[in-house]
Coordinates of C-alpha atoms in Angstrom, one line a residue:
X98 CA 3.8 19.4 17.9
X99 CA 0.9 19.6 15.5
X100 CA 1.4 23.3 14.6
X101 CA 1.6 23.9 10.9
X102 CA 5.0 25.1 9.6
X103 CA 5.5 26.9 6.3
X104 CA 8.0 25.6 3.7
X105 CA 10.4 28.4 4.7
X106 CA 9.9 27.5 8.3
X107 CA 10.6 23.8 7.6
X108 CA 13.8 24.7 5.8
X109 CA 14.9 26.8 8.8
X110 CA 14.0 23.9 11.1
X111 CA 16.2 21.5 9.0
X112 CA 19.0 24.1 9.1
X113 CA 18.8 24.4 12.9
X114 CA 18.7 20.5 13.1
X115 CA 21.8 20.3 11.0
X116 CA 23.7 22.9 13.0
X117 CA 22.7 21.3 16.3
X118 CA 23.8 17.8 15.1
X119 CA 27.0 19.3 13.7
X120 CA 27.8 20.6 17.1
X121 CA 27.1 17.3 18.8
X122 CA 29.2 15.5 16.2
X123 CA 32.2 17.9 16.7
X124 CA 32.1 18.1 20.5
X125 CA 34.5 15.1 21.0
X126 CA 37.0 16.5 18.5
X127 CA 36.9 19.9 20.2
X128 CA 37.5 18.3 23.6
X129 CA 40.4 16.4 22.1
X130 CA 42.0 19.5 20.6
X131 CA 41.5 21.5 23.8
X132 CA 43.1 18.7 25.8
X133 CA 46.1 18.3 23.5
X134 CA 46.6 22.0 22.6
X135 CA 49.9 22.6 20.7
X136 CA 50.9 19.0 21.3
X137 CA 48.6 17.8 18.5
X138 CA 50.7 16.6 15.6
X139 CA 48.1 15.2 13.2
X140 CA 47.8 11.7 14.7
X141 CA 44.0 10.8 14.9
X142 CA 42.6 9.6 18.1
X143 CA 40.9 6.2 17.9
X144 CA 38.7 6.5 20.9
X145 CA 35.7 4.7 19.2
X146 CA 36.0 0.9 19.3
X147 CA 37.7 -0.5 16.1
X148 CA 38.1 3.0 14.7
X149 CA 41.9 2.5 14.1
X150 CA 41.1 -0.6 12.0
X151 CA 38.9 1.5 9.7
X152 CA 41.4 4.4 9.6
X153 CA 43.9 2.0 8.2
X154 CA 41.4 0.8 5.6
X155 CA 40.8 4.4 4.5
X156 CA 44.5 5.0 4.1
X157 CA 44.8 1.8 2.1
X158 CA 42.3 3.2 -0.4
X159 CA 44.5 6.3 -0.7
X160 CA 47.5 4.1 -1.2
X161 CA 45.7 2.7 -4.3
X162 CA 44.3 -0.6 -3.0
X163 CA 40.6 -0.2 -3.9
X164 CA 39.6 -3.7 -2.8
X165 CA 41.4 -3.4 0.6
X166 CA 43.0 -6.8 0.6
X167 CA 45.1 -6.4 3.8
X168 CA 46.1 -2.9 4.8
X169 CA 48.5 -4.3 7.4
X170 CA 50.5 -7.1 5.8
X171 CA 52.6 -6.4 2.7
X172 CA 52.3 -9.9 1.3
X173 CA 48.5 -9.7 1.2
X174 CA 48.0 -6.1 0.1
X175 CA 46.6 -7.1 -3.3
X176 CA 44.2 -9.7 -1.9
X177 CA 40.4 -9.6 -2.4
X178 CA 38.2 -8.0 0.2
X179 CA 36.7 -10.2 2.9
X180 CA 33.4 -8.3 2.8
X181 CA 32.2 -4.8 1.9
X182 CA 34.4 -2.0 0.6
X183 CA 32.5 0.9 -1.0
X184 CA 32.1 2.7 2.4
X185 CA 35.9 2.8 2.5
X186 CA 35.9 4.5 -0.9
X187 CA 33.4 7.1 0.3
X188 CA 35.4 7.7 3.5
X189 CA 38.6 8.0 1.5
X190 CA 37.5 10.7 -0.9
X191 CA 38.4 13.7 1.3
X192 CA 41.7 12.0 2.3
X193 CA 42.9 12.4 -1.3
X194 CA 42.9 16.2 -0.7
X195 CA 43.3 16.6 3.0
X196 CA 45.5 15.2 5.8
X197 CA 43.8 12.1 7.2
X198 CA 42.8 13.7 10.5
X199 CA 41.1 16.5 8.7
X200 CA 39.4 14.1 6.3
X201 CA 38.0 12.1 9.3
X202 CA 36.5 15.3 10.8
X203 CA 35.0 16.2 7.4
X204 CA 33.5 12.8 7.1
X205 CA 32.0 12.8 10.5
X206 CA 30.4 16.2 9.9
X207 CA 29.2 15.5 6.4
X208 CA 27.9 11.9 6.8
X209 CA 26.5 12.6 10.3
X210 CA 24.4 15.5 9.0
X211 CA 23.3 13.6 5.9
X212 CA 22.2 10.7 8.2
X213 CA 20.1 13.0 10.4
X214 CA 18.5 14.9 7.4
X215 CA 17.6 11.6 5.7
X216 CA 16.0 10.4 9.0
X217 CA 14.1 13.6 9.1
X218 CA 12.8 13.2 5.5
X219 CA 11.9 9.6 6.0
X220 CA 9.8 10.5 9.0
X221 CA 8.2 13.3 7.1
X222 CA 7.3 10.9 4.2
X223 CA 5.8 8.6 6.8
X224 CA 3.4 11.3 7.9
X225 CA 4.9 12.9 11.0
X226 CA 4.9 16.7 11.4
X227 CA 8.2 18.7 11.0
X228 CA 8.7 19.0 14.7
X229 CA 8.1 15.3 15.4
X230 CA 10.4 14.5 12.5
X231 CA 13.1 16.8 13.8
X232 CA 12.9 15.3 17.3
X233 CA 12.9 11.8 15.8
X234 CA 15.9 12.5 13.6
X235 CA 17.9 13.9 16.6
X236 CA 16.9 10.8 18.7
X237 CA 18.1 8.6 15.9
X238 CA 21.5 10.3 16.1
X239 CA 21.7 9.9 19.9
X240 CA 20.7 6.2 19.7
X241 CA 23.3 5.5 17.0
X242 CA 25.9 8.0 18.0
X243 CA 28.7 5.5 18.6
X244 CA 28.5 4.0 15.1
X245 CA 27.8 7.3 13.4
X246 CA 31.1 8.5 14.8
X247 CA 32.9 5.4 13.6
X248 CA 34.4 5.8 10.1
X249 CA 33.2 3.3 7.4
X250 CA 31.2 1.1 9.6
X251 CA 28.6 2.5 10.2
X252 CA 29.3 6.2 9.4
X253 CA 28.8 5.7 5.6
X254 CA 26.4 2.8 5.9
X255 CA 23.6 4.3 7.9
X256 CA 22.8 7.0 5.4
X257 CA 22.6 4.3 2.7
X258 CA 20.2 2.3 4.8
X259 CA 17.9 5.4 5.2
X260 CA 18.3 6.1 1.5
X261 CA 17.1 2.6 0.7
X262 CA 14.1 3.1 3.0
X263 CA 13.3 6.4 1.3
X264 CA 13.6 4.9 -2.2
X265 CA 11.5 1.9 -1.1
X266 CA 8.8 4.2 0.2
X267 CA 8.8 6.1 -3.1
X268 CA 8.4 2.8 -5.0
X269 CA 5.8 1.5 -2.5
X270 CA 3.6 4.5 -3.4
X271 CA 4.1 4.3 -7.2
X272 CA 5.7 1.0 -8.3
X273 CA 6.5 1.9 -11.9
X274 CA 9.3 0.6 -14.2
X275 CA 11.6 3.7 -13.6
X276 CA 11.6 3.4 -9.9
X277 CA 11.9 -0.4 -10.1
X278 CA 15.1 0.2 -12.0
X279 CA 16.5 2.6 -9.4
X280 CA 15.4 0.6 -6.4
X281 CA 16.8 -2.7 -7.8
X282 CA 20.2 -1.0 -8.5
X283 CA 20.4 0.2 -4.9
X284 CA 19.4 -3.1 -3.5
X285 CA 22.1 -4.9 -5.5
X286 CA 24.7 -2.3 -4.6
X287 CA 24.0 -2.9 -0.9
X288 CA 26.3 -6.0 -1.0
X289 CA 29.3 -3.8 -1.4
X290 CA 28.0 -1.3 1.1
X291 CA 27.3 -3.6 4.0
X292 CA 27.0 -7.4 3.8
X293 CA 24.2 -7.7 6.3
X294 CA 22.2 -5.0 4.4
X295 CA 22.3 -7.2 1.3
X296 CA 20.6 -9.9 3.2
X297 CA 18.0 -7.4 4.3
X298 CA 17.4 -5.9 0.9
X299 CA 17.1 -9.4 -0.7
X300 CA 14.4 -10.5 1.7
X301 CA 12.6 -7.1 1.4
X302 CA 12.7 -7.3 -2.4
X303 CA 11.1 -10.7 -2.4
X304 CA 8.3 -9.5 -0.1
X305 CA 7.8 -6.3 -2.2
X306 CA 7.7 -8.4 -5.4
X307 CA 5.1 -10.7 -3.9
X308 CA 2.9 -8.0 -2.4
X309 CA 3.0 -5.6 -5.3
X310 CA 3.2 -8.4 -7.9
X311 CA 6.1 -6.7 -9.6
X312 CA 8.2 -9.0 -11.8
X313 CA 10.1 -5.9 -13.1
X314 CA 11.6 -5.2 -9.7
X315 CA 12.8 -8.8 -9.3
X316 CA 14.1 -8.9 -12.9
X317 CA 16.1 -5.7 -12.5
X318 CA 17.5 -6.9 -9.2
X319 CA 18.7 -10.2 -10.7
X320 CA 20.2 -8.3 -13.6
X321 CA 22.1 -5.9 -11.4
X322 CA 23.1 -8.7 -9.0
X323 CA 25.1 -10.6 -11.7
X324 CA 28.3 -8.7 -10.8
X325 CA 27.5 -9.3 -7.1
X326 CA 27.3 -13.1 -7.7
X327 CA 30.6 -13.1 -9.5
X328 CA 32.2 -11.0 -6.7
X329 CA 30.8 -13.5 -4.1
X330 CA 32.2 -16.4 -6.1
X331 CA 35.7 -14.9 -6.4
X332 CA 35.7 -13.9 -2.7
X333 CA 34.6 -17.2 -1.4
X334 CA 37.1 -19.1 -3.6
X335 CA 40.1 -17.0 -2.4
X336 CA 42.8 -18.8 -0.4
X337 CA 42.3 -18.4 3.4
X338 CA 38.8 -17.0 2.9
X339 CA 36.9 -19.4 5.1
X340 CA 39.7 -19.6 7.8
X341 CA 39.6 -15.8 7.8
X342 CA 35.9 -15.8 8.4
X343 CA 36.4 -18.3 11.2
X344 CA 38.8 -15.9 12.9
X345 CA 36.3 -13.0 12.5
X346 CA 33.6 -15.1 14.2
X347 CA 31.9 -17.5 11.7
X348 CA 30.2 -20.3 13.5
X349 CA 28.4 -23.2 11.8
X350 CA 25.1 -23.4 13.7
X351 CA 21.3 -23.2 13.2
X352 CA 20.8 -22.2 16.8
X353 CA 19.8 -18.6 17.2
X354 CA 21.9 -16.7 19.8
X355 CA 20.7 -14.6 22.7
X356 CA 21.0 -11.4 20.7
X357 CA 18.6 -12.8 18.0
X358 CA 15.9 -13.3 20.6
X359 CA 16.5 -9.8 22.1
X360 CA 16.1 -8.4 18.6
X361 CA 13.0 -10.5 18.0
X362 CA 11.4 -9.2 21.2
X363 CA 12.1 -5.6 20.2
X364 CA 10.7 -6.2 16.8
X365 CA 7.5 -7.9 18.0
X366 CA 6.9 -5.3 20.6
X367 CA 7.2 -2.6 18.0
X368 CA 4.9 -4.5 15.7
X369 CA 2.3 -4.4 18.4
X370 CA 2.8 -0.7 18.7
X371 CA 2.4 -0.2 15.0
X372 CA -0.8 -2.3 14.8
X373 CA -2.4 -0.1 17.5
X374 CA -2.0 3.0 15.2
X375 CA -2.6 1.2 11.9
X376 CA -6.0 2.8 11.4
X377 CA -4.6 6.3 11.3
X378 CA -1.6 5.8 9.0
X379 CA -2.3 2.5 7.3
X380 CA 0.1 2.9 4.4
X381 CA 3.0 4.1 6.6
X382 CA 2.4 1.3 9.2
X383 CA 2.2 -1.4 6.5
X384 CA 5.5 -0.1 5.0
X385 CA 7.2 -0.2 8.4
X386 CA 5.8 -3.6 9.2
X387 CA 7.2 -4.8 5.9
X388 CA 10.6 -3.4 6.8
X389 CA 10.4 -5.0 10.2
X390 CA 9.4 -8.4 8.9
X391 CA 12.4 -8.3 6.5
X392 CA 14.7 -7.6 9.5
X393 CA 13.1 -10.4 11.5
X394 CA 13.7 -12.9 8.8
X395 CA 17.4 -11.9 8.4
X396 CA 17.7 -11.9 12.2
X397 CA 17.1 -15.7 12.2
X398 CA 18.7 -16.4 8.8
X399 CA 21.3 -18.8 10.3
X400 CA 18.4 -21.2 11.1
X401 CA 18.2 -21.6 7.3
X402 CA 21.8 -21.1 6.2
X403 CA 23.5 -22.8 9.1
X404 CA 26.0 -19.9 9.1
X405 CA 26.2 -17.4 12.0
X406 CA 28.6 -14.4 11.7
X407 CA 27.4 -12.1 14.4
X408 CA 24.3 -11.5 12.3
X409 CA 22.0 -10.5 15.1
X410 CA 24.6 -8.2 16.6
X411 CA 25.2 -6.3 13.4
X412 CA 21.5 -6.3 12.4
X413 CA 20.5 -4.7 15.7
X414 CA 22.2 -1.5 14.4
X415 CA 19.6 -1.3 11.6
X416 CA 16.8 -2.4 13.9
X417 CA 17.4 0.5 16.3
X418 CA 17.0 3.0 13.5
X419 CA 13.8 1.3 12.3
X420 CA 12.5 1.3 15.9
X421 CA 13.0 5.0 16.3
X422 CA 11.0 5.7 13.2
X423 CA 8.2 3.4 14.4
X424 CA 8.1 4.9 17.9
X425 CA 8.1 8.5 16.6
X426 CA 5.3 7.7 14.2
X427 CA 3.2 6.0 16.8
X428 CA 3.9 8.7 19.4
X429 CA 2.9 11.4 16.9
X430 CA -0.4 9.6 16.3
X431 CA -1.3 8.5 19.8
X432 CA 0.0 11.2 22.1
X433 CA -1.8 12.2 24.2
X434 CA -5.2 10.8 23.2
X435 CA -4.4 7.1 23.1
X436 CA -3.0 6.1 26.5
X437 CA -2.0 2.6 25.5
X438 CA -0.1 3.8 22.5
X439 CA 1.6 6.5 24.5
X440 CA 2.5 4.1 27.3
X441 CA 4.1 1.6 24.9
X442 CA 5.9 4.4 23.0
X443 CA 7.3 5.7 26.3
X444 CA 8.5 2.1 27.2
X445 CA 10.2 1.9 23.8
X446 CA 11.9 5.3 24.4
X447 CA 13.1 4.1 27.8
X448 CA 14.7 1.1 26.1
X449 CA 16.9 3.6 24.2
X450 CA 18.2 5.2 27.4
X451 CA 21.3 3.0 27.8
X452 CA 22.4 3.8 24.3
X453 CA 21.7 7.5 24.8
X454 CA 23.6 7.6 28.2
X455 CA 26.6 5.9 26.5
X456 CA 26.3 8.4 23.7
X457 CA 26.5 11.2 26.2
X458 CA 29.8 9.8 27.5
X459 CA 31.1 9.7 23.9
X460 CA 30.0 13.3 23.2
X461 CA 31.8 14.5 26.2
X462 CA 34.8 12.2 26.5
X463 CA 37.1 12.4 29.5
X464 CA 40.6 13.7 28.4
X465 CA 43.3 11.1 28.5
X466 CA 47.1 11.4 28.7
X467 CA 47.4 8.9 25.9
X468 CA 45.9 11.4 23.5
X469 CA 49.0 13.5 23.9
X470 CA 51.5 10.6 24.1
X471 CA 50.3 9.1 20.9
X472 CA 51.2 12.4 19.1
X473 CA 54.9 11.5 19.6
X474 CA 54.4 8.8 16.9
X475 CA 54.1 11.4 14.2
X476 CA 57.9 12.1 13.9
X477 CA 59.2 8.5 13.8
X478 CA 56.5 7.3 11.4
X479 CA 57.0 10.3 9.1
X480 CA 60.8 9.6 9.2
X481 CA 60.3 6.0 8.0
X482 CA 57.7 7.1 5.5
X483 CA 60.2 9.5 3.9
X484 CA 63.2 7.2 4.2
X485 CA 62.2 4.8 1.4
X486 CA 60.4 5.4 -1.9
X487 CA 58.6 2.1 -1.6
X488 CA 56.6 0.6 1.2
X489 CA 58.6 -1.2 3.9
X490 CA 57.6 -3.6 6.8
X491 CA 58.0 -2.4 10.3
X492 CA 58.3 -4.4 13.5
X493 CA 57.0 -2.6 16.6
X494 CA 54.7 -2.9 19.6
X495 CA 50.9 -3.1 19.2
X496 CA 50.3 0.7 19.6
X497 CA 52.9 1.7 17.0
X498 CA 52.0 -1.1 14.7
X499 CA 48.4 0.0 14.6
X500 CA 49.3 3.5 13.6
X501 CA 51.9 2.7 10.9
X502 CA 49.3 1.7 8.2
X503 CA 47.2 4.7 9.2
X504 CA 49.9 7.4 8.9
X505 CA 52.2 6.1 6.2
X506 CA 52.6 3.9 3.1
X507 CA 54.4 1.2 5.2
X508 CA 53.2 -2.2 6.5
X509 CA 53.8 -4.1 9.7
X510 CA 54.9 -7.4 11.0
X511 CA 51.8 -7.8 13.1
X512 CA 48.9 -6.1 14.9
X513 CA 45.7 -7.8 16.0
X514 CA 43.6 -6.0 13.2
X515 CA 45.6 -7.9 10.6
X516 CA 43.7 -11.1 11.3
X517 CA 40.5 -9.5 10.2
X518 CA 41.7 -9.5 6.6
X519 CA 42.7 -12.3 4.2
X520 CA 45.7 -14.3 5.5
X521 CA 46.4 -17.8 6.7
X522 CA 45.7 -18.4 10.4
X523 CA 48.9 -20.3 11.0
X524 CA 50.9 -17.3 9.7
X525 CA 48.9 -15.0 12.0
X526 CA 50.0 -17.0 15.0
X527 CA 53.7 -17.1 13.8
X528 CA 53.7 -13.4 13.2
X529 CA 52.3 -12.7 16.6
X530 CA 54.9 -14.9 18.3
X531 CA 57.7 -13.3 16.3
X532 CA 56.5 -9.8 17.1
X533 CA 56.9 -10.6 20.9
X534 CA 60.3 -12.2 20.6
X535 CA 61.9 -9.8 23.1
X536 CA 58.9 -10.1 25.6
X537 CA 59.9 -13.4 27.1
X538 CA 56.5 -14.9 26.8
X539 CA 55.4 -17.9 28.9
X540 CA 53.0 -20.6 27.8
X541 CA 50.3 -18.9 29.7
X542 CA 51.0 -15.7 27.8
X543 CA 50.4 -17.6 24.5
X544 CA 47.1 -18.9 25.9
X545 CA 46.0 -15.5 27.2
X546 CA 46.5 -13.8 23.8
X547 CA 44.5 -16.4 21.8
X548 CA 42.0 -13.8 20.6
X549 CA 44.8 -11.5 19.4
X550 CA 46.1 -13.9 16.8
X551 CA 43.3 -16.5 16.4
X552 CA 40.4 -14.1 16.4
X553 CA 37.1 -14.0 18.2
X554 CA 35.8 -17.1 16.4
X555 CA 38.0 -19.8 18.0
X556 CA 38.5 -17.9 21.2
X557 CA 35.0 -16.9 22.0
X558 CA 32.1 -17.7 19.6
X559 CA 32.8 -21.3 18.7
X560 CA 33.0 -22.5 22.3
X561 CA 30.2 -20.1 23.3
X562 CA 27.7 -21.6 20.9
X563 CA 28.5 -25.1 22.1
X564 CA 28.1 -24.1 25.7
X565 CA 24.9 -22.3 24.8
X566 CA 23.5 -25.5 23.3
X567 CA 24.8 -27.4 26.3
X568 CA 22.6 -25.2 28.6
X569 CA 19.6 -25.9 26.5
X570 CA 20.2 -29.7 26.4
X571 CA 22.9 -30.7 28.9
X572 CA 22.3 -34.4 28.2
X573 CA 22.9 -33.9 24.5
X574 CA 26.0 -31.7 24.4
X575 CA 28.9 -31.2 26.8
X576 CA 30.3 -27.8 27.6
X577 CA 33.7 -27.0 26.3
X578 CA 36.5 -24.4 26.1
X579 CA 38.5 -22.9 23.4
X580 CA 41.5 -24.9 24.4
X581 CA 39.6 -28.2 24.1
X582 CA 38.3 -27.3 20.7
X583 CA 41.7 -26.4 19.4
X584 CA 43.2 -29.6 20.6
X585 CA 45.6 -30.5 23.4
X586 CA 48.7 -29.9 21.2
X587 CA 47.7 -26.5 19.9
X588 CA 49.2 -24.3 22.6
X589 CA 52.2 -26.6 23.3
X590 CA 53.1 -26.5 19.6
X591 CA 52.9 -22.7 19.5
X592 CA 55.0 -22.5 22.6
X593 CA 57.5 -24.8 21.0
X594 CA 57.5 -22.6 17.9
X595 CA 58.1 -19.5 20.1
X596 CA 61.0 -21.2 22.0
X597 CA 62.6 -22.2 18.7
X598 CA 63.1 -18.6 17.6
X599 CA 66.5 -17.5 18.7
X600 CA 69.1 -14.8 17.9
X601 CA 70.6 -17.0 15.2
X602 CA 67.5 -17.6 13.2
X603 CA 65.7 -14.4 14.0
X604 CA 67.1 -12.6 10.9
X605 CA 65.7 -15.4 8.7
X606 CA 62.3 -15.1 10.3
X607 CA 62.3 -11.4 9.8
X608 CA 63.4 -11.7 6.2
X609 CA 60.6 -14.1 5.6
X610 CA 58.2 -11.3 6.3
X611 CA 60.3 -8.6 4.6
X612 CA 60.8 -6.7 7.9
X613 CA 63.3 -3.9 7.5
X614 CA 62.9 -1.7 10.6
X615 CA 62.5 -2.2 14.3
X616 CA 60.8 0.5 16.3
X617 CA 61.2 0.7 20.1
X618 CA 59.2 2.6 22.6
X619 CA 61.8 3.3 25.2
X620 CA 59.2 3.8 27.9
X621 CA 57.2 0.6 27.3
X622 CA 59.1 -2.0 25.3
X623 CA 61.6 -4.7 26.2
X624 CA 64.6 -4.9 23.9
X625 CA 68.4 -5.8 24.3
X626 CA 70.2 -2.5 25.0
X627 CA 73.3 -3.9 23.3
X628 CA 71.4 -4.8 20.1
X629 CA 73.9 -5.0 17.1
X630 CA 71.6 -3.5 14.5
X631 CA 72.4 0.0 13.3
X632 CA 70.4 2.8 15.0
X633 CA 69.0 5.3 12.4
X634 CA 66.7 7.4 14.6
X635 CA 66.2 8.4 18.2
X636 CA 64.1 11.0 20.0
X637 CA 62.8 11.3 23.6
X638 CA 60.4 8.3 23.2
X639 CA 61.4 6.2 20.2
X640 CA 64.4 4.4 18.7
X641 CA 64.5 2.9 15.2
X642 CA 66.9 0.2 14.1
X643 CA 67.5 -1.0 10.6
X644 CA 67.5 -4.7 10.4
X645 CA 70.4 -6.1 8.3
X646 CA 69.7 -8.8 5.7
X647 CA 70.4 -12.3 6.9
X648 CA 73.8 -13.7 6.3
X649 CA 75.0 -17.3 5.6
X650 CA 75.8 -17.7 9.3
X651 CA 72.2 -17.2 10.2
X652 CA 70.5 -20.5 10.7
X653 CA 67.1 -21.4 9.1
X654 CA 63.9 -21.3 11.1
X655 CA 63.0 -24.6 12.7

C-alpha cells in the first residue's frame, strides 16, 4: 500500500470510496423497500435504537421549534433544550423541502459520505498513503455504522468531530492568529453540537494553549464561549432541568464506572502503540497522543465534577474513531517490518470485530412484518393532521404515540421518549398511568414499567452506582434497589393514583392535558367497545374517537 498515486488517481480513489460507502449506507433502506414493496406509505422505519426519538426532534424543528423543548408534549413545546440542538437543525434542512422519509435518506447518504471523506483526509494529513487512508476511512464507517445511521446523534456529530480534528491539525502545524480565531469558534460551537464534545474541546484547548503557549487561542475561545455560558446558565435554571437530567441518567458520584476503565485501557494500549512508531511520524503521533490525553481526562471527568451522565459510554464513540486513526497510522508505518507494532495493531483491529459484526447485521437487516404493519399508521395520522388547523393532543398506545410527533404537527398524551425532554417527573408518571387507563394495570405492572416513566436514572443508574460501590467496599455501603431508593410509598402511591382514575373523572384528567382524540389499534389495544365518545374514523386497523369536553357532571381528579 505504498505505491504512489497521482492527484487524479487519488481523486478517483475518493470517488470510489464515496460510492462504496454510499452503497453500504443505502443497503438497509433498499432491503426495507424491497420487503415492503407497494405497501410503503411514507412511514420511516426506526430500526436503529432511539432513532424514532430523533425523527421526532427533526420534525419539531420543521414545526418551528428551533430549541426543541419537548416534541411530544404540547404544554412544554416552547421549553429550552436539555442539551445540544444544532445537529437537529442540520438534519432538518432537507425536511423543509422533502417528505421526512426522503430527508432521512438524503441525510444518511450526505453525512455518511462526508464522514468517510473527512476520515480519509485526516489520515492523509497524518501521513498515511491514499490506500491506507481509504482503508482506514472505510474501517471507521464499519466501526461506527450504527451511530452513523442514526439521525442527529451521531450522524451529524461525527463529521463535526473529524472536522475539529482536521482544524486542530492545521493549527497545530501553524498556530497563527487567523487559525486561532477559526479553531476557537469551532471549539465553542461544539457545546451546541454535542455536549460531551464541548468537554473534550475545552480540555484539548487548554493543553494546546499550554504546549504552544498561545494566549490568542484561549482568548478567542473565552470570547466565543460567552453565549455558551449564558445558554448553560439559562438551561440549568429552567424548571424541571435537574429532575429531567436525573431521569436521563444523571448520578452524583466521583466513582468511575466500568466503561470508564474499559475506555482507559483502550486509550493506554493505543498510547503504547503510538509511542512505538513515534520516531517515524513524530508530529502526527504527538498530535494523536494529545487528542487521546484529552479524551482520557474527559473520560474520568466525574472524578472532578462529581457528576456522571453516561460520560464514558458516550465518549467511547469518539474514542473509537480516534483509535481507528491511530491503528491505521501505526499499521502503515510498522507493517510488515516492525513485528511488535504489527502485532499490536492487529490486536487493536480484532477489538473492533464485535462492532463490525454488528454493523454487518445492520447493513443487511432481516425483514420484519412490523415494517409493513407500521405503514398502516399513515392514513389515520394524516387524517388527524388535516382535521384541525392547529396542533392537537392524541391519546394512543406506545407505537402510535411515538409516530404522531414524527408524521404530523400533533402532540401526544405520553410516550416514553417524552421523559427525555424538559417536564416534571411527577407529571411523567401521571401521564403514563393515564395513558394505560384501559389496560387494567396491576401494582406489579406499575413497578415493571418504572423505566418507561421515571427514566434510566432512578430505575438503573442510581441503584447501579451504589451497588458498584458496595462491591468495592461491602463494609462501607449496602447494596440497594430502585424500589428502596424511591421509598416504600412510591409505588403504592402511584398505584393509588391509578386506581383513583375512573370513568367519572377521566374527562377531567384528559382535559388537563388537552387531549382531544383517542386512537385505538383494533388488533392490539384494550378499550370498551361500547365507548360513548363519537367515532370519527375507522379503517381495517385503527379507530379514532373524539373526546368530548368535560361537563359539570364529571368529577374532579382526586
